[in-house]
Amino acid sequence: MGKLTAPAIACTKVRDGCEPLVMVTAYDAPGARIVSEAGADIVLVGDSLAMVVLGYDDTLQVTVDDMCHHTAAVARAEPDCHIVADMPWMSYHVSPEETVQNAARLMRAGAHSIKLEGGRKRLPMIDRIIAAEIPVMGHIGLTPQSIHQMGGFKVQAKQAEHARKLVQAAKSLAHAGCCAVVLEGVPDRVAEMVTDAVDIPTIGIGAGSRCDGQVLVYHDLLGVDDRFVPKFVRRYADVKSVSVSAVAAYAADVRSGAFPSHGESYHMSDAEASELHLYGGQ
Ligand code: KIV
């Protein structure tokens, strides 16, 4: 099929007869290969890296260096997908110059576009990134980098007034030239309104079924971790329990002497072994 380009993504609207976009996060080469072989359209090197891989409580801890490191790992797998890299918190908040340099670092690490969180207040930075020929994906609604401003990971735009503002935010991102917009943690009706209001695709997570695509975090959809399952996650596997059983079986085999077997060991010829024996192993 070939990788989707940013302009191709920008034209993907379900109302025009397109299939919904499938986006999945990945943070390393094996994950990227799995996402690619499964036929996803877009692999997102999300700053959820902080929480699902690096063990932090929120996404604020990851840096541009961290994101470049993981974007490069994903890119080295050469997935047959469009690679989007998240700009981490504080990498696009200070100055337009720094913002463009940070976006460029992610592109040089192997991304095909970058994603950043926020609506109208991000427009000046988005303009500068796009002017540097870097495609941008927006992200509005529940924006995890604003966890302290939002007072937690809370569903957004539940009131009519806030829903109207969200529609306006999506329109301004589309107008600025974003190739798509992620809608996270908003009521399904609101996501539908946004989807109807813009010509670029909406990609939902916790935003109901009426978006132009869906995104899930790799570890959530595979059940790699079982500590907390948000309402919007569907688990397609239970990798955690399969993995725990496998490692427990290995531990039992080591302790009982059943691993490694003769076939799992390297061997010396009898002649060399007796020579070794003759000289006392010296
Ligand atoms: O970082 C991430 O994984 C994301 C998705 C939740 C959209 O931004």
Short mmCIF file of C-alpha atoms and ligand atoms in Angstrom, two decimals, residues 25 27 44 46-48 86 115 139 182 184 205 215 217, ligand 1:
data_model
loop_
_atom_site.label_atom_id
_atom_site.label_comp_id
_atom_site.label_asym_id
_atom_site.label_seq_id
_atom_site.Cartn_x
_atom_site.Cartn_y
_atom_site.Cartn_z
CA THR A 25 1.40 4.28 19.33
CA TYR A 27 7.99 3.53 21.12
CA LEU A 44 2.41 7.65 16.79
CA GLY A 46 3.42 9.49 21.67
CA ASP A 47 4.63 11.28 24.75
CA SER A 48 2.54 8.63 26.54
CA ASP A 86 4.79 14.05 19.73
CA LYS A 115 1.87 16.40 16.83
CA HIS A 139 -4.50 17.50 19.49
CA VAL A 182 -6.62 14.22 17.51
CA GLU A 184 -9.15 13.10 23.09
CA ILE A 205 -9.37 8.52 21.52
CA VAL A 215 -5.93 5.95 18.01
CA VAL A 217 -1.98 3.36 23.04
O1 KIV B 1 0.90 10.36 23.60
C1 KIV B 1 -0.04 9.70 23.13
O2 KIV B 1 -0.05 8.46 23.15
C2 KIV B 1 -1.14 10.44 22.54
C3 KIV B 1 -2.37 9.67 22.21
C4 KIV B 1 -3.10 9.34 23.45
C5 KIV B 1 -3.22 10.40 21.23
O3 KIV B 1 -1.05 11.61 22.37
#
